[in-house]
Every structure is written in structure tokens, then in C-alpha cells.
Amino acid sequence: MELKELSTGAHRVLRKNWKGGFTIPTTKLYPFQWNWDSGFISLGLSHFNLDQAIQEIQSLFSGQWENGMVPHIIFHSENEKTYFPNHDFRNSNVNNGAPQKPKTSGITQPAVIGFVLENLLGRFPDDEKLQVFISEIFPKVVNSHRFFYTYRDPEREGLTYIFHPWESGRDNSPIWDESMNRIQVKEGDIPSYQRRDTSIANLDERPTSYQYDRYVYLLTLGKKYRYDGRAIFEESPFLIQDTLMNAVLIRSNQSLIRIGERFRFDTGEIKDWQQQAKSRFAEKLWNEDLETYVGFDLRAKKQILHKEIGGLTALFAEVPNETKAKSLNKYLTDLHDRGYYLCPSFDVDSPLFDSKRYWRGPIWPQMNWMIYHGLKKYGFEDTANIVKSDLVELVSNLGFYEYFESQKSLAAQLSTGYGGGDFSWTAACIQDLITT
Ligand code: GLC
């Protein structure tokens, strides 16, 4: 597909999913506003309409909690019944600081807004409306980072934890398997529920029901403890310092520092977080045998020993030194030489690799966007260009899907991508990658 045609397609998808003030990821499967999706969507929208890009972020922050948390879903419409778990199941108002309207979920997602704002400002440095918006939103974004360091880092290490795989944005990645298997779901532990996703998307592309029971278990636990506080840290069987979650937070801290300096805001607190976070990430999450960064399971008190896409986002956070960055780059060039599209979401050599099932192997557009920019920071131009052109090729051949087959030989036999179609962040990331 010609780049112009791709851009027209991206615009069409973003227009289709724009609900007047915010954008849904895709119809049916995800009919509300999702946190980190919105960040990438805002980038995409800014190429067509900066006002909408601003509104996208304002709508997201209309759901911010008093404790600073930006929830992972904002349920702008309360009557939409096609999604589970809906706002009534999550009952986030058990926490007094959750807004009554809009209803929200009680967990969060990667903190992308800091770097999104910097990107917008870099492209529209003199736009007055954008400057006013950034001065207004800046303290709220800082507050959302403060949430992580206050509520999700009780030992004051500089690394934030997640207590639900959905917070990481990588729902059913095999990196959670061992920790999830530790959860014994007994009769009566979780309420009965009916999944909606499996009647919309293919069963073999979605998480299993064994996994779903555990997702519901952890949501129920969060609800029991009003979604914050020490009790979750003490009781949750799932408690992980994730690579991607922390890398994105670090990258956004850096952006907030630079924005703050330009607007003469106080950045002292952010600089303190950043210094500690970067050094702790570098020492605690690196694994020398695997030559990558890995998450840390706080319950089992050990690293999670798998190679997967989150480790590569350390490049985007500018955490690795040159030697470590080189190993990450080599990992990618080897995969390319072996006939994989970049970047598979999980270790292709592991028995747990599944090139079709969601976060267990396929290619995800927003991950390519971050890794592309990470590689460029370190001067790995050739690999960065492969990461970009692989995504362009997949979308051109297979459409604006949620995620894609990672094995080239298999992808060549397909006529579509996987998961939801006309997907907003796919459109947004493509548009941004082909125009900047
Ligand atoms: C899935 C993805 C998550 C994304 C959401 C909406 O749950 O795993 O990262 O935010 O869909 O697109």
C-alpha cells in the first residue's frame, strides 16, 4: 500500500472510533476509553486535528482519582452492556476518591501521557492552545506519577508494582503464568460471571478461562481493599515490578522534567524519582544469562526468567548502557534474520510461545512504536527502520488490526491480522511512524 493510502486508512479508522471527545480502541470488543491506548491515539489524532488530540487526553483525565491514579478504563457510557467486566462489576466507588462520573475501573495502565505531551510539544512548539493545555494538565500528570511512587512502591525502591496483569497492558503474557498459577481459585472465591470477549473475537486468540478466573479473582481482591493501600501489597498473590510499566514511567518522568524546565515548573520531586528509578531498574531488572531486562516477582522474591517485549522497552527509557543496548539490538537483528517480523511479544524459542494468542507471541503496533524510538536513541538506525517497515508491511497487507502474526511464513498465508479490526492505536502508530 502507498503511504498516502495508509494515511487515508488511518484517518478513516480514527474518525470511525472517535466518539465526540474521546476514542474507543475498536467497536464491540473495547467500547470505552482505555488509558494507554488514548496516549497513542492522541499522537495519531494530532496529525489530523490537534484539538481532538487535546480532548482525548482531557477526557482520560476526567476519570483521574483523588489519589492521582489514572484508571485503565473510563466508562463514559454506562449503558453499554457488551463488555465484561463492566463498571458495575468493578464498583470502583468503594474508593472514596474515585469519581462518581465518569465511572472507571480500579486499576491503572502504563503512564504514557508524559512522553505523549512532549511529543506534541516538540511538533507544535508555538501553538498557544497546546501551551495552555500543557500548563493545565502538567500537575495532573505529575500527580499520576506520584500515585505510583506513593501507593505502588511502599518500600520506596523507585520501582512501581502492579497487582493485576491488565495493568501491564500485556494481559496474558506467559511472564505472568507462574505467578498466576500460584492463585488457587476455590468455589465461592469469585462471583459467577459471563465473558463477552469470546463471543466477539476468536477463542484461540484470547486468554483462556483458567486465566480469566484469575483476572476476576485479582479484581475482587482489589475491590475488597478499595483498590489502594497497603493491604493489597500485603495480600495480593500477584505483585510484580514490571519492565514495561517502569520503563514507560521512567520515559515519561524524563519528558515531564524537560517540559517542566521549559515552562519553569518545579521538577525537583520528579528528578528525585527519576534518579532512583533509573538506577534501581538497571540493577534489579537486568538478567545477565538472558541478556535482557526482566520483571521481578515480589511474592516469590525472584526475577521472572523469560525473554519478552517488555525488556526491550528499557531502550525507550534509555536505561541500558552501550553494551546492554547492543545485546538487545542483536536479539532483534537475529530474530529478523530468522524470518520473524519485529518485534514478537514473547520469546520465539520458548515452548510457551504462541504466535497467535494475544500477548504470547504476536506483533503489537504500539510496542513497535516505542521500540523504534528506543533503538533510534541509541543510534541503531537499521534495526529501527526494520521495526518500522515491518509494521508498515503488516498493516498494508493485513489491515488495521489489533495485533499480527509474527512468523513471516505464516503471515504470508493470511489475509487479516488478529483480534479487533479497525483498531485505533494501530492507525495512530502507523500515522505517526510514516509522517515523522
Ligand atoms: C487489551 C490489551 C491492552 C489494551 C486493551 C484495549 O486488554 O492487552 O493493552 O489497552 O486491550 O486496547
Tab-separated table of N, CA and C and ligand atoms in Angstrom, residues 25-26 30 34-37 72 83 109-110 166 168-172 206 358-359 364 366 402 423 425, ligand 1:
chain	number	residue	atom	x	y	z
A	25	PRO	N	-10.905	2.004	21.472
A	25	PRO	CA	-9.885	1.225	20.737
A	25	PRO	C	-10.455	0.572	19.473
A	26	THR	N	-11.647	-0.008	19.592
A	26	THR	CA	-12.303	-0.652	18.453
A	26	THR	C	-13.765	-0.882	18.841
A	30	TYR	N	-13.852	-3.429	22.554
A	30	TYR	CA	-13.437	-2.442	23.562
A	30	TYR	C	-14.209	-1.131	23.385
A	34	TRP	N	-9.676	3.579	26.831
A	34	TRP	CA	-8.599	2.885	27.545
A	34	TRP	C	-7.422	3.834	27.723
A	35	ASN	N	-6.778	3.722	28.870
A	35	ASN	CA	-5.727	4.642	29.291
A	35	ASN	C	-4.561	4.766	28.300
A	36	TRP	N	-3.761	3.704	28.164
A	36	TRP	CA	-2.561	3.905	27.334
A	36	TRP	C	-2.901	3.922	25.848
A	37	ASP	N	-4.008	3.300	25.469
A	37	ASP	CA	-4.462	3.442	24.081
A	37	ASP	C	-4.615	4.930	23.760
A	72	HIS	N	-7.480	2.428	34.179
A	72	HIS	CA	-7.192	1.832	32.865
A	72	HIS	C	-8.382	1.898	31.928
A	83	TYR	N	-19.611	-5.359	27.280
A	83	TYR	CA	-18.257	-5.579	27.792
A	83	TYR	C	-18.283	-6.157	29.209
A	109	GLN	N	-2.805	1.616	34.092
A	109	GLN	CA	-2.042	1.101	32.934
A	109	GLN	C	-0.766	1.934	32.762
A	110	PRO	N	0.129	1.556	31.830
A	110	PRO	CA	1.391	2.294	31.670
A	110	PRO	C	1.189	3.803	31.467
A	166	TRP	N	-3.586	-6.987	33.828
A	166	TRP	CA	-4.173	-5.981	32.941
A	166	TRP	C	-3.523	-4.614	33.115
A	168	SER	N	-0.418	-4.052	33.278
A	168	SER	CA	0.815	-4.028	32.479
A	168	SER	C	0.551	-3.763	31.016
A	169	GLY	N	-0.728	-3.860	30.596
A	169	GLY	CA	-1.065	-3.736	29.185
A	169	GLY	C	-0.810	-5.011	28.397
A	170	ARG	N	-0.218	-6.039	29.043
A	170	ARG	CA	0.132	-7.273	28.322
A	170	ARG	C	-0.590	-8.442	29.002
A	171	ASP	N	-1.914	-8.415	28.862
A	171	ASP	CA	-2.827	-9.225	29.665
A	171	ASP	C	-2.405	-10.665	29.940
A	172	ASN	N	-2.190	-11.451	28.872
A	172	ASN	CA	-1.964	-12.881	29.096
A	172	ASN	C	-0.544	-13.315	28.741
A	206	ARG	N	-7.672	-15.423	22.265
A	206	ARG	CA	-7.977	-14.743	23.527
A	206	ARG	C	-7.413	-15.516	24.712
A	358	TYR	N	-2.679	-13.426	21.397
A	358	TYR	CA	-2.627	-12.183	22.151
A	358	TYR	C	-1.205	-11.785	22.541
A	359	TRP	N	-0.860	-11.831	23.831
A	359	TRP	CA	0.469	-11.364	24.243
A	359	TRP	C	1.497	-12.491	24.342
A	364	TRP	N	2.668	-6.286	18.234
A	364	TRP	CA	1.743	-5.245	18.686
A	364	TRP	C	2.240	-3.874	18.229
A	366	GLN	N	1.797	-0.660	19.031
A	366	GLN	CA	2.311	0.389	19.937
A	366	GLN	C	3.651	0.000	20.533
A	402	GLU	N	-5.684	-5.308	15.560
A	402	GLU	CA	-5.168	-5.091	16.926
A	402	GLU	C	-3.727	-5.595	17.052
A	423	PHE	N	-8.501	-0.876	14.332
A	423	PHE	CA	-8.042	-0.630	15.697
A	423	PHE	C	-7.341	0.725	15.799
A	425	TRP	N	-5.140	2.308	17.969
A	425	TRP	CA	-3.714	2.602	18.154
A	425	TRP	C	-2.883	2.100	16.997
B	1	GLC	C1	-6.179	-5.336	25.741
B	1	GLC	C2	-4.687	-5.045	25.732
B	1	GLC	C3	-4.426	-3.729	26.434
B	1	GLC	C4	-5.237	-2.614	25.776
B	1	GLC	C5	-6.727	-3.002	25.692
B	1	GLC	C6	-7.529	-2.036	24.829
B	1	GLC	O1	-6.659	-5.510	27.025
B	1	GLC	O2	-3.956	-6.080	26.322
B	1	GLC	O3	-3.057	-3.413	26.408
B	1	GLC	O4	-5.096	-1.432	26.449
B	1	GLC	O5	-6.867	-4.280	25.119
B	1	GLC	O6	-6.980	-1.934	23.554
